[in-house]
mmCIF file of C-alpha atoms in Angstrom:
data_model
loop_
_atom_site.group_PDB
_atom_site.id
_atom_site.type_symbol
_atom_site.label_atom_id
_atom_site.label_comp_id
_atom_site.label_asym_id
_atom_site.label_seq_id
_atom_site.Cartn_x
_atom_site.Cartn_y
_atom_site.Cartn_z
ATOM 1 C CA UNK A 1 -0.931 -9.387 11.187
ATOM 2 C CA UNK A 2 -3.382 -9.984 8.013
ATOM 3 C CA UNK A 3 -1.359 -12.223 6.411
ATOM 4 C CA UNK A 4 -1.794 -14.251 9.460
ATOM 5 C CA UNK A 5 -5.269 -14.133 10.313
ATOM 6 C CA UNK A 6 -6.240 -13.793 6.660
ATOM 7 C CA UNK A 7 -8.502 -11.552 6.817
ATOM 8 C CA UNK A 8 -9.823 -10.502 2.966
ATOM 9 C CA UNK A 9 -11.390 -7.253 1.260
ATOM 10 C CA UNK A 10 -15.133 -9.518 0.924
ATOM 11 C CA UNK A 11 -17.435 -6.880 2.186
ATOM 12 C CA UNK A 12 -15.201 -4.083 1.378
ATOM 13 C CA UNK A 13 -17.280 -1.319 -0.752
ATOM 14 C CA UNK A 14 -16.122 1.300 -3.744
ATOM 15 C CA UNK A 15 -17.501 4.427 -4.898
ATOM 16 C CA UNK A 16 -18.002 5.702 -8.360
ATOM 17 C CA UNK A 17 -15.196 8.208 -9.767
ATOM 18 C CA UNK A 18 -17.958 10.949 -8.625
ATOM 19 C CA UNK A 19 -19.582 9.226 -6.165
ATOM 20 C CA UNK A 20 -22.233 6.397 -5.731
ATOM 21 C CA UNK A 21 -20.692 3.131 -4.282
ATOM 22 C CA UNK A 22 -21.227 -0.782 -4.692
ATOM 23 C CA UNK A 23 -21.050 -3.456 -2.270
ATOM 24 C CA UNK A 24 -17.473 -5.418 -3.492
ATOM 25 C CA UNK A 25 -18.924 -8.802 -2.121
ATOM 26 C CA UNK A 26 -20.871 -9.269 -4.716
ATOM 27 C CA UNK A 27 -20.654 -9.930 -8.580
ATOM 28 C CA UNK A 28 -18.889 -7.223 -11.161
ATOM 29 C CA UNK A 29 -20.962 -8.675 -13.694
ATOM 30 C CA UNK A 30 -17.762 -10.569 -15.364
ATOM 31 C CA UNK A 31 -15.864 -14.009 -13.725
ATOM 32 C CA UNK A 32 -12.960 -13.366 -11.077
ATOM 33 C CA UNK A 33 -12.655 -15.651 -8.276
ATOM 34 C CA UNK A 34 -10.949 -14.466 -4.786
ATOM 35 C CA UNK A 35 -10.259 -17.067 -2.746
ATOM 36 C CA UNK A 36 -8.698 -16.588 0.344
ATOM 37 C CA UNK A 37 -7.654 -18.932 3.274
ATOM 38 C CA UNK A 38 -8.396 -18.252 6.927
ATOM 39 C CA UNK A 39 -5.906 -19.001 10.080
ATOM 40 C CA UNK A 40 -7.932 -22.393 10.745
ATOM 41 C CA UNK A 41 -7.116 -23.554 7.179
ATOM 42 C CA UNK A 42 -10.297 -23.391 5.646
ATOM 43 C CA UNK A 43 -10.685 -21.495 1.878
ATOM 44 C CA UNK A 44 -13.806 -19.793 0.598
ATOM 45 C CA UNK A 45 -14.208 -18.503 -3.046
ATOM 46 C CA UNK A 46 -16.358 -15.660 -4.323
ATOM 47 C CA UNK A 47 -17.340 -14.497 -7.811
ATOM 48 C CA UNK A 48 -15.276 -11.252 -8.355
ATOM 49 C CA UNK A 49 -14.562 -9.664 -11.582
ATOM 50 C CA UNK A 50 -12.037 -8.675 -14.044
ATOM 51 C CA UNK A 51 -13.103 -11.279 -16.593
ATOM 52 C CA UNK A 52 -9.769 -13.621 -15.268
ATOM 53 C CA UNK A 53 -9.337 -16.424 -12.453
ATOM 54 C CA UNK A 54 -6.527 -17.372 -10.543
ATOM 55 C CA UNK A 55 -5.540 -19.636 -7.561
ATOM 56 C CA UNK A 56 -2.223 -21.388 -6.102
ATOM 57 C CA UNK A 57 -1.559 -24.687 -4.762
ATOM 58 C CA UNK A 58 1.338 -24.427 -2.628
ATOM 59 C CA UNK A 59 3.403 -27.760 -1.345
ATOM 60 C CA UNK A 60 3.422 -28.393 2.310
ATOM 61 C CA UNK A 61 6.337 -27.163 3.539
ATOM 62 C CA UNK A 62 8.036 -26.730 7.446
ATOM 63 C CA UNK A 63 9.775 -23.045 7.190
ATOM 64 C CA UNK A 64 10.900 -22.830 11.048
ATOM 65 C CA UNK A 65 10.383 -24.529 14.520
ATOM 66 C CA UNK A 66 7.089 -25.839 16.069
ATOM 67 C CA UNK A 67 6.514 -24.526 19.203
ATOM 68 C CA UNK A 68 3.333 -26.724 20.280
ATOM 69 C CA UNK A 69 3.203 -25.882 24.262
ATOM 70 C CA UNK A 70 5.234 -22.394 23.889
ATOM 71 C CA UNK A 71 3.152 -19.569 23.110
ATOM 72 C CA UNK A 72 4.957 -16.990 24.539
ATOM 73 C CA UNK A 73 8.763 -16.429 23.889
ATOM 74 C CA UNK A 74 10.170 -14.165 25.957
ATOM 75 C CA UNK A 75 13.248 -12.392 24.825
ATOM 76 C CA UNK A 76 16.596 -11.475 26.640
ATOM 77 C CA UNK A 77 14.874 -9.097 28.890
ATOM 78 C CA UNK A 78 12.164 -11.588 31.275
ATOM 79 C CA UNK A 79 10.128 -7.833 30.702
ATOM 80 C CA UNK A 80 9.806 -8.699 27.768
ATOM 81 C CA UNK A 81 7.641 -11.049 25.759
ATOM 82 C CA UNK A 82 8.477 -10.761 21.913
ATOM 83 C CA UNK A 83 5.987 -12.612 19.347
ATOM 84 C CA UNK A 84 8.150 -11.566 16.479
ATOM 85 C CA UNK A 85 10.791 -14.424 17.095
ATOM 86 C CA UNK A 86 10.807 -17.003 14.491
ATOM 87 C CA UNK A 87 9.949 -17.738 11.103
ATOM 88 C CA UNK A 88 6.549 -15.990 11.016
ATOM 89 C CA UNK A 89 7.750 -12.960 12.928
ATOM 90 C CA UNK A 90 4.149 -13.054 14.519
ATOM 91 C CA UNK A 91 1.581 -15.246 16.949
ATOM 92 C CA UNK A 92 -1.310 -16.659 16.107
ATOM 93 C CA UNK A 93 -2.718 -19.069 19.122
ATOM 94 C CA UNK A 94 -2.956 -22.728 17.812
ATOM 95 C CA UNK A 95 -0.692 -22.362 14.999
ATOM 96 C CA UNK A 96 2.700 -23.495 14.509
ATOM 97 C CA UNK A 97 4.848 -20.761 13.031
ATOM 98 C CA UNK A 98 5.310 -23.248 9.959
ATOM 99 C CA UNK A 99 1.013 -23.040 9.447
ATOM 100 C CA UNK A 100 1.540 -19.341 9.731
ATOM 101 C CA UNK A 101 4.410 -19.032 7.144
ATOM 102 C CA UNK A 102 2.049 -21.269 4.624
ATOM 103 C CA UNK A 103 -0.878 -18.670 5.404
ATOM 104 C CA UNK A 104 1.367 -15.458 5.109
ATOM 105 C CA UNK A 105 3.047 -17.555 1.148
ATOM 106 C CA UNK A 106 -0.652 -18.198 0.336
ATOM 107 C CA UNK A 107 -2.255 -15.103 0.974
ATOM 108 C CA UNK A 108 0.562 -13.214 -0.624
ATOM 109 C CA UNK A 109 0.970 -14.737 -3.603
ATOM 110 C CA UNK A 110 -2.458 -14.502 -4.265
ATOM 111 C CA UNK A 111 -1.939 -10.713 -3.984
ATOM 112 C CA UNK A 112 1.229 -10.569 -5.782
ATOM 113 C CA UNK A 113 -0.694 -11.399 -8.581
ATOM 114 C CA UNK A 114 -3.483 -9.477 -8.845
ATOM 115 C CA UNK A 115 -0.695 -6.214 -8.222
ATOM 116 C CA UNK A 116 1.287 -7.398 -11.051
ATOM 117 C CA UNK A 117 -1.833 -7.094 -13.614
ATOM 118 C CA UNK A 118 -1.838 -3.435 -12.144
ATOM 119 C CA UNK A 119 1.123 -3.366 -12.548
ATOM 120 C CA UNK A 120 0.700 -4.279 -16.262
ATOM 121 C CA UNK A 121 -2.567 -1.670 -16.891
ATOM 122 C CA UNK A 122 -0.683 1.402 -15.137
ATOM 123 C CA UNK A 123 2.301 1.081 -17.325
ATOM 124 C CA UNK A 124 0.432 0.981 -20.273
ATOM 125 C CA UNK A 125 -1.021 3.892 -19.136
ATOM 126 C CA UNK A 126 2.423 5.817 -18.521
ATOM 127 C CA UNK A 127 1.289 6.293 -14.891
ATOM 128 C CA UNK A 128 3.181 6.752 -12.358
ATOM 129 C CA UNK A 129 1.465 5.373 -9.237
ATOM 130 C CA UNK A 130 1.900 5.564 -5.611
ATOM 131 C CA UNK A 131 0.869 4.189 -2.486
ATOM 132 C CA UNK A 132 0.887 6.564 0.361
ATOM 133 C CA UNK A 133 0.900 4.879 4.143
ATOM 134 C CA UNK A 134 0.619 6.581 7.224
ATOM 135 C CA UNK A 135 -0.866 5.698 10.575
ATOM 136 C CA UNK A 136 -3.980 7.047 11.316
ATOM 137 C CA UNK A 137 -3.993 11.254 11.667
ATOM 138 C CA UNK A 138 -0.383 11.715 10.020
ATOM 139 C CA UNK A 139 -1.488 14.281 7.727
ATOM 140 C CA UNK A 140 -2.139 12.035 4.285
ATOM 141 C CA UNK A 141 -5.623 13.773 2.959
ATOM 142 C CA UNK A 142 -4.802 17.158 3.587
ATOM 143 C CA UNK A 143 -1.591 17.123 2.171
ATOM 144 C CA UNK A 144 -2.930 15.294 -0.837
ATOM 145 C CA UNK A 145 -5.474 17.928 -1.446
ATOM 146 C CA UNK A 146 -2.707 20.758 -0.835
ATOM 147 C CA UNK A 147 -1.179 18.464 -3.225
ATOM 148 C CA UNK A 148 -3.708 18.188 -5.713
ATOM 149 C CA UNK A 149 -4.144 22.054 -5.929
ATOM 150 C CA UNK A 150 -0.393 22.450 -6.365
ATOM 151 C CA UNK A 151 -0.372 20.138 -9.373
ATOM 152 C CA UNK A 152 -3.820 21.551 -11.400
ATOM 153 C CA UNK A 153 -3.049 22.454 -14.510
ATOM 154 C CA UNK A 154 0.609 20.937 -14.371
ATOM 155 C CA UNK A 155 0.198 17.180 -14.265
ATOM 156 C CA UNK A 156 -3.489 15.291 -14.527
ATOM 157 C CA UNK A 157 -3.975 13.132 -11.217
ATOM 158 C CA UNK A 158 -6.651 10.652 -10.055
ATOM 159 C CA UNK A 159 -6.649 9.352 -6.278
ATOM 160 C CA UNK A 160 -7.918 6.123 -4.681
ATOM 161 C CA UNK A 161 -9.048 6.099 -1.598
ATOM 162 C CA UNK A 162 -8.997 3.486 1.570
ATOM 163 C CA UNK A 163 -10.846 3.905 4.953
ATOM 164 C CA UNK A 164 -12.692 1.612 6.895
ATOM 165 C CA UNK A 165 -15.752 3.514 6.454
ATOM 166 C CA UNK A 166 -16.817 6.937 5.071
ATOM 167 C CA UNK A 167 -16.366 8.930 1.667
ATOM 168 C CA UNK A 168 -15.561 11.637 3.863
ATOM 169 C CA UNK A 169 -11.597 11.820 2.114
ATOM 170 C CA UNK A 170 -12.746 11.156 -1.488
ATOM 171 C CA UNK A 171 -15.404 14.002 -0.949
ATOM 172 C CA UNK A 172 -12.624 16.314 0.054
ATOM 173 C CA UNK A 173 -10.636 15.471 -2.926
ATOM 174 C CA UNK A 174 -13.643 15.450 -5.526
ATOM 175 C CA UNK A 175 -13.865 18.890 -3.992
ATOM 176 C CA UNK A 176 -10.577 20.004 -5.478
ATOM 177 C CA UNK A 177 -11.787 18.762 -9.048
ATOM 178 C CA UNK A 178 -10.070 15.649 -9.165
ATOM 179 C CA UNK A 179 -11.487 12.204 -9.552
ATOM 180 C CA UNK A 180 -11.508 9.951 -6.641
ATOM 181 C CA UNK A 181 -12.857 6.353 -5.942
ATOM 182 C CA UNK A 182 -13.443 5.268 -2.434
ATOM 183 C CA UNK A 183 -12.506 1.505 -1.065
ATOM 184 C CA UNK A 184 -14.312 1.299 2.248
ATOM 185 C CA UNK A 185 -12.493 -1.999 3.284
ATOM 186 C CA UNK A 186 -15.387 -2.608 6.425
ATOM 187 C CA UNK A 187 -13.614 -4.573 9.106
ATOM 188 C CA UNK A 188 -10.162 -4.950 6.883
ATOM 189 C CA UNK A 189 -7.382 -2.996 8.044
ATOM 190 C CA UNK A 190 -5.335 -2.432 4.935
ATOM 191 C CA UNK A 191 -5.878 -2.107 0.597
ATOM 192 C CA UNK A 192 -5.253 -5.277 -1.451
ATOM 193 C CA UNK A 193 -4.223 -5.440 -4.715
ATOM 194 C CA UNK A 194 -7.670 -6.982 -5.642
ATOM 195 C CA UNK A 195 -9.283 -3.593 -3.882
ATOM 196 C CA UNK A 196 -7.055 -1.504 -6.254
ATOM 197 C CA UNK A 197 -7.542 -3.876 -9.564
ATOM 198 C CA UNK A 198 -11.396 -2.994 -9.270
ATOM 199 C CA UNK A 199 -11.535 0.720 -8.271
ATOM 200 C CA UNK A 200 -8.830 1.147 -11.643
ATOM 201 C CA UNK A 201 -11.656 -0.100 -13.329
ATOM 202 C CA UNK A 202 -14.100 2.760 -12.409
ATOM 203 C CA UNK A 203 -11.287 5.904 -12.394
ATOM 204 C CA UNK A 204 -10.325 7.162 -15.261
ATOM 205 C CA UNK A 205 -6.592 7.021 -15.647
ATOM 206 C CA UNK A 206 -4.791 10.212 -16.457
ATOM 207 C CA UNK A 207 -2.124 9.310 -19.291
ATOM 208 C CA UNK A 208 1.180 9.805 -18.469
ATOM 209 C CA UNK A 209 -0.035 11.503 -15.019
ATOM 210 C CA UNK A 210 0.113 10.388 -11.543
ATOM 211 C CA UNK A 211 -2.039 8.155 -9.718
ATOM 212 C CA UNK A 212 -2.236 8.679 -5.505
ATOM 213 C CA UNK A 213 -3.625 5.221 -3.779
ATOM 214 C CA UNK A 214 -4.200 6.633 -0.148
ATOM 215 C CA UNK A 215 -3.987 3.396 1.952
ATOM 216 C CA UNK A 216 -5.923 2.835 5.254
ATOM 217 C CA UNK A 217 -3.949 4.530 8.107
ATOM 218 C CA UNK A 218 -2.137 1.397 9.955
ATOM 219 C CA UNK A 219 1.475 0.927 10.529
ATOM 220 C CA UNK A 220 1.356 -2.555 10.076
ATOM 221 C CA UNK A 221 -0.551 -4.368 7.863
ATOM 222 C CA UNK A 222 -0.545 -2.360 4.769
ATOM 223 C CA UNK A 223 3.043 -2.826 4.600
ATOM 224 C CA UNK A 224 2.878 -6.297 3.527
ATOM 225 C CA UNK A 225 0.818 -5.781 0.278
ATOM 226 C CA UNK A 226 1.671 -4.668 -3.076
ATOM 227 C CA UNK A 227 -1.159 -2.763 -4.591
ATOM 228 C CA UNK A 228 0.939 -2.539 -8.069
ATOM 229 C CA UNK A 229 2.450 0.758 -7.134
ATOM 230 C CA UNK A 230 5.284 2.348 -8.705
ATOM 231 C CA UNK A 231 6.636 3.660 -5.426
ATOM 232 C CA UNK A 232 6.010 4.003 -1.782
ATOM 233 C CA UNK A 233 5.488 6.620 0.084
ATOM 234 C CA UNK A 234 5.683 6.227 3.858
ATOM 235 C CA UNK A 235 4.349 9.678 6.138
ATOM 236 C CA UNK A 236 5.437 10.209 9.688
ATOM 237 C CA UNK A 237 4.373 13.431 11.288
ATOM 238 C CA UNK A 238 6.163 15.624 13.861
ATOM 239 C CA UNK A 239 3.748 14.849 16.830
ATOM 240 C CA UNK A 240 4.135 11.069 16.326
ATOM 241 C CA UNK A 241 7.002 10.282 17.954
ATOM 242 C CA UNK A 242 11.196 9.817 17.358
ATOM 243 C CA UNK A 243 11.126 6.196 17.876
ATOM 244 C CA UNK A 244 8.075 5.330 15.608
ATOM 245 C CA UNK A 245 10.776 3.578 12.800
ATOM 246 C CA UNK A 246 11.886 1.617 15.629
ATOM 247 C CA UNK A 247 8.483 0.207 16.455
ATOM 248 C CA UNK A 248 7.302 -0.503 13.516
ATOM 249 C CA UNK A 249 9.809 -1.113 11.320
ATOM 250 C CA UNK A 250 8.191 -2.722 8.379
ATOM 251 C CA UNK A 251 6.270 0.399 6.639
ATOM 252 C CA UNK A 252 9.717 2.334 6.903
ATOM 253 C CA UNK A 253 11.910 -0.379 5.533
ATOM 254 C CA UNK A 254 9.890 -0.740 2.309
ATOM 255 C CA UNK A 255 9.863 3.406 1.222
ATOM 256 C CA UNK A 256 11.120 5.022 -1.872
ATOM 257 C CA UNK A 257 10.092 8.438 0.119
ATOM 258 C CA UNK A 258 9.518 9.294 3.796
ATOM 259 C CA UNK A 259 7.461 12.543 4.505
ATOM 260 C CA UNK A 260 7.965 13.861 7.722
ATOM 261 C CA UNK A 261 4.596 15.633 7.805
ATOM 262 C CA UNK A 262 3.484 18.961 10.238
ATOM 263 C CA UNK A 263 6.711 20.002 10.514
ATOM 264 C CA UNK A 264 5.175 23.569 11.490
ATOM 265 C CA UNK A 265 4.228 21.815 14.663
ATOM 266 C CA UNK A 266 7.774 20.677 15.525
ATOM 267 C CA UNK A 267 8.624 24.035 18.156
ATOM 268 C CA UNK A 268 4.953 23.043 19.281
ATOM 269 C CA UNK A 269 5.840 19.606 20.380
ATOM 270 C CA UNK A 270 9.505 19.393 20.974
ATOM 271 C CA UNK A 271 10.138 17.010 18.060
ATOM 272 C CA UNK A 272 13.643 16.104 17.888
ATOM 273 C CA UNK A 273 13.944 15.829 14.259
ATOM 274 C CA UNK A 274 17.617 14.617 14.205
ATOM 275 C CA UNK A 275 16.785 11.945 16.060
ATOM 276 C CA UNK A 276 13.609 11.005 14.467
ATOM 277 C CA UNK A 277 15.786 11.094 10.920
ATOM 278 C CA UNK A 278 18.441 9.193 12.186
ATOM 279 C CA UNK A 279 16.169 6.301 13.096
ATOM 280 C CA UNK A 280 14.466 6.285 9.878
ATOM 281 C CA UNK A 281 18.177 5.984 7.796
ATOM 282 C CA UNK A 282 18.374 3.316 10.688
ATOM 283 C CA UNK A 283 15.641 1.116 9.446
ATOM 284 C CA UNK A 284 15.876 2.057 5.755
ATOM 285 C CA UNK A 285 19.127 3.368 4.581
ATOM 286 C CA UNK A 286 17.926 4.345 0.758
ATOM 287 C CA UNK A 287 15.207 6.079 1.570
ATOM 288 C CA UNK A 288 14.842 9.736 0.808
ATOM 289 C CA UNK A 289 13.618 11.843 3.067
ATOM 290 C CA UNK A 290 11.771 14.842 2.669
ATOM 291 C CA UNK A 291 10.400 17.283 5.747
ATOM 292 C CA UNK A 292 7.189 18.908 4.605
ATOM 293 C CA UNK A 293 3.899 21.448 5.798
ATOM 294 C CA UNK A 294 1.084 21.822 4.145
ATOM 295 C CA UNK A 295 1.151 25.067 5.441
ATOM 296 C CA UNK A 296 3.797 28.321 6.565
ATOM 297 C CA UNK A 297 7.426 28.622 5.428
ATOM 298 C CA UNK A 298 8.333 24.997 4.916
ATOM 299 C CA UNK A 299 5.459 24.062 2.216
ATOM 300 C CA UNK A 300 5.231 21.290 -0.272
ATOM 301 C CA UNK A 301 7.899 22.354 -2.934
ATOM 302 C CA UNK A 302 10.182 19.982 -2.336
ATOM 303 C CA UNK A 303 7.475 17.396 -2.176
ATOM 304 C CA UNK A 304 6.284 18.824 -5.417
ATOM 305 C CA UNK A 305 10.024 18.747 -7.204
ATOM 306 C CA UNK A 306 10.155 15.040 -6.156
ATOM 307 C CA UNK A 307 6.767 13.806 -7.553
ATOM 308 C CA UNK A 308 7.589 15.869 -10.866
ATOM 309 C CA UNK A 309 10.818 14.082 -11.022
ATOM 310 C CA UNK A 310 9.679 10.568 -10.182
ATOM 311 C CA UNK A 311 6.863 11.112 -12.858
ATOM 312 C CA UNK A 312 9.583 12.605 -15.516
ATOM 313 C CA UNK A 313 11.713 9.409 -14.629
ATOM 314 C CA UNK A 314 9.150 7.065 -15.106
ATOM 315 C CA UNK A 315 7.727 8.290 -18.389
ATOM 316 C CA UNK A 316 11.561 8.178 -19.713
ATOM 317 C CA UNK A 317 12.325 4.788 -18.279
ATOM 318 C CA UNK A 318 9.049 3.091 -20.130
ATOM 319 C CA UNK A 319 9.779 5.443 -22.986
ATOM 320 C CA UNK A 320 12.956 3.364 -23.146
ATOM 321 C CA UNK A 321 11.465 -0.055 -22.634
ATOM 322 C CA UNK A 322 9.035 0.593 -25.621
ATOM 323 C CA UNK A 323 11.958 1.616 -27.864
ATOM 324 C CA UNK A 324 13.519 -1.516 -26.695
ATOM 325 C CA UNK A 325 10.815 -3.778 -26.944
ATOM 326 C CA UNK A 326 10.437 -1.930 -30.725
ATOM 327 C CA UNK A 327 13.936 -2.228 -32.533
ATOM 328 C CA UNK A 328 13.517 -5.775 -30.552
ATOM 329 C CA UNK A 329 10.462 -6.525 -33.504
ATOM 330 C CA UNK A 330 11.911 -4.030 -35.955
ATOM 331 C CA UNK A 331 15.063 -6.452 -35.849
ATOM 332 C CA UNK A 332 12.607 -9.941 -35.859
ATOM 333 C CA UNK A 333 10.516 -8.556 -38.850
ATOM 334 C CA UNK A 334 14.218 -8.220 -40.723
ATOM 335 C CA UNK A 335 15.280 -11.414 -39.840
ATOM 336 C CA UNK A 336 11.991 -13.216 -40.954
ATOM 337 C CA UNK A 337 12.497 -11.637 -44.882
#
C-alpha cells in the first residue's frame, strides 16, 4: 500500500487547463517543500510551490506487535496467508508493523494537510468537489463526459484528471467544452492532495459549480488520501464482479455515493445485482447507491438529480456558515462600541 512504501507524486506531470503540461518535479516558481519518507526511513525534500512550507515531527511511538522472524501470518484457514493482520493492516519485508504505522501517520498527515488548504480554496469558491474512484475500466471518463454534456448550460464544471500516463481522458473532456487539467502521476498509483493543490492552481474554478477530480483507477491506494474533496464517489460496474466490496473493502467503506456503472450490460453478464448491493450496504451501510448507464433506458438522471442536490446542499450549508460567521462579527463590532 502507498502509505507503506511511500511512494510520492515527484515526477508526476500536469497539463494546462487547455493543454500543454509541466514536469511537477521541478520548481513552480514560488517556495513549497514536499518531503516525503520512504519504507527504509530515509526523507528527501523538494522545492514545490504554493508560496507555503510544511513538515511534521512525529514522536516514536510502538502502535502494535513486532513480528521480527514472522513474515507471513497465516489466518484460520492454513490456505490462507493474510498480510492484513495487525496494526498496519499490510506487509512490508523488514519492517515491523510499528515502522509501518509511523510511515502510514507520517505520510498521511503530510497529506491531510495539504487537502485541508483545498479544502479551504474550494469553499471559498462555493464548489462542490468530488473525487471519483474506480478500478481501472469501470466506466469513470465516459460517464463523466455523458455527464458533462448533461450538465452544459445548467451548472459550470471543471474536471481534474489522474492517469499514469496520457492526456488521452482530459482530451476527451476538453472535447465536450469543459476545462480539464491532467496529473500524469508516472510510476504513482493514486492522486495526492499536493497533485490536486497544484492543478487548482492552473483550472479555473467555476463559482458555486462543481468540480470532478477523476482519480487513477486502483482499488486500493487512492482510498487512503484526501484530495480536499467534498464527497466521494466510489464506481463499480456490472462486469466487475458481486464480491468486489468484499475484496477490497477500503474504497467502498469511505463513499458518500456508489455508482454501479454499465448496468445495460447486466443481462449480458449475469450480474447478480442483489447480491452485488447487498455486499456494498455490507461494507458501508450509509452509502447511497445509485445504478446508472451512460446509455439505453436506465441513463444518468438519477445520477444527475443527486449531483444537483449535493451541489444545492452545499451552497446552502456554506451559505449558512457565512451568515454565521457574519452576525458572529456583526455581534463583536456591537460589543466593541
Amino acid at each position: 500500500m502507498c502509505t507503506v512504501c511511500g511512494c510520492s507524486g515527484d515526477g508526476a506531470t500536469i497539463s494546462e487547463a487547455h493543454g500543454h503540461s509541466h514536469d511537477h518535479a521541478h520548481s513552480h516558481g514560488h517556495d513549497h517543500p514536499h518531503t516525503h519518507t520512504h519504507a527504509d526511513g530515509t526523507t528527501h525534500s523538494h522545492a514545490h510551490g504554493h508560496g507555503h512550507a510544511h513538515g511534521h515531527d512525529h514522536d516514536q511511538h510502538d502502535h502494535g506487535p513486532h513480528h521480527p522472524d514472522d513474515h507471513h501470518h497465516p489466518a484460520p484457514d492454513a490456505g490462507t496467508l493474510d498480510y492484513g493482520t495487525g496494526p498496519a493492516r499490510a506487509h512490508a519485508p523488514g519492517l515491523s508493523q510499528a515502522r509501518m504505522v509511523e510511515i502510514e501517520t507520517s505520510i498521511l498527515a503530510k497529506n491531510d494537510d495539504y487537502a485541508g488548504r483545498n479544502r479551504t480554496r474550494l469553499d471559498a469558491a462555493g464548489v462542490l468537489a468530488l473525487n471519483l474512484l474506480s478500478g481501472p475500466g469501470a466506466g469513470k471518463t465516459t460517464l463523466l463526459v455523458e455527464t458533462l454534456k448533461a450538465l452544459s448550460g445548467r451548472l459550470p464544471c471543471a474536471v481534474i484528471e489522474g492517469d499514469q500516463q496520457t492526456d488521452n481522458d482530459a482530451a476527451r473532456i476538453r472535447a465536450v467544452g469543459v476545462p480539464a487539467v491532467q496529473i500524469n502521476t508516472g510510476k504513482g498509483c493514486h492522486l495526492d492532495a499536493h497533485m490536486v493543490g497544484h492543478a487548482l492552481e492552473k483550472l479555473p474554478l467555476p463559482p458555486g459549480g462543481v468540480l470532478f477530480i477523476e482519480n487513477v483507477g486502483n482499488l486500493v491506494c487512492p482510498a487512503a488520501f484526501d484530495l480536499g474533496e467534498t464527497k466521494r464517489v466510489t464506481l463499480i460496474s456490472v462486469a466487475e464482479g458481486e464480491d468486489k466490496p468484499l475484496k477490497y473493502p477500503d474504497i467502498f467503506e469511505g463513499a458518500d455515493l456508489v455508482l454501479i456503472t454499465k448496468a445495460d450490460l447486466a443481462p449480458h453478464v449475469d450480474a447478480d445485482m442483489a447480491t452485488l448491493e447487498a455486499n456494498i450496504r455490507r461494507i458501508n451501510p450509509k452509502a447511497d447507491i445509485l445504478t446508472t448507464s451512460s446509455r439505453g433506458e436506465i441513463g444518468l438522471s438519477r445520477w444527475i438529480a443527486w449531483l444537483e442536490a449535493a451541489r444545492a446542499a452545499r451552497l446552502n450549508d456554506l451559505a449558512s456558515a457565512r451568515e454565521a460567521e457574519a452576525s458572529a462579527l456583526r455581534a463583536a463590532a456591537g460589543g466593541a462600541r
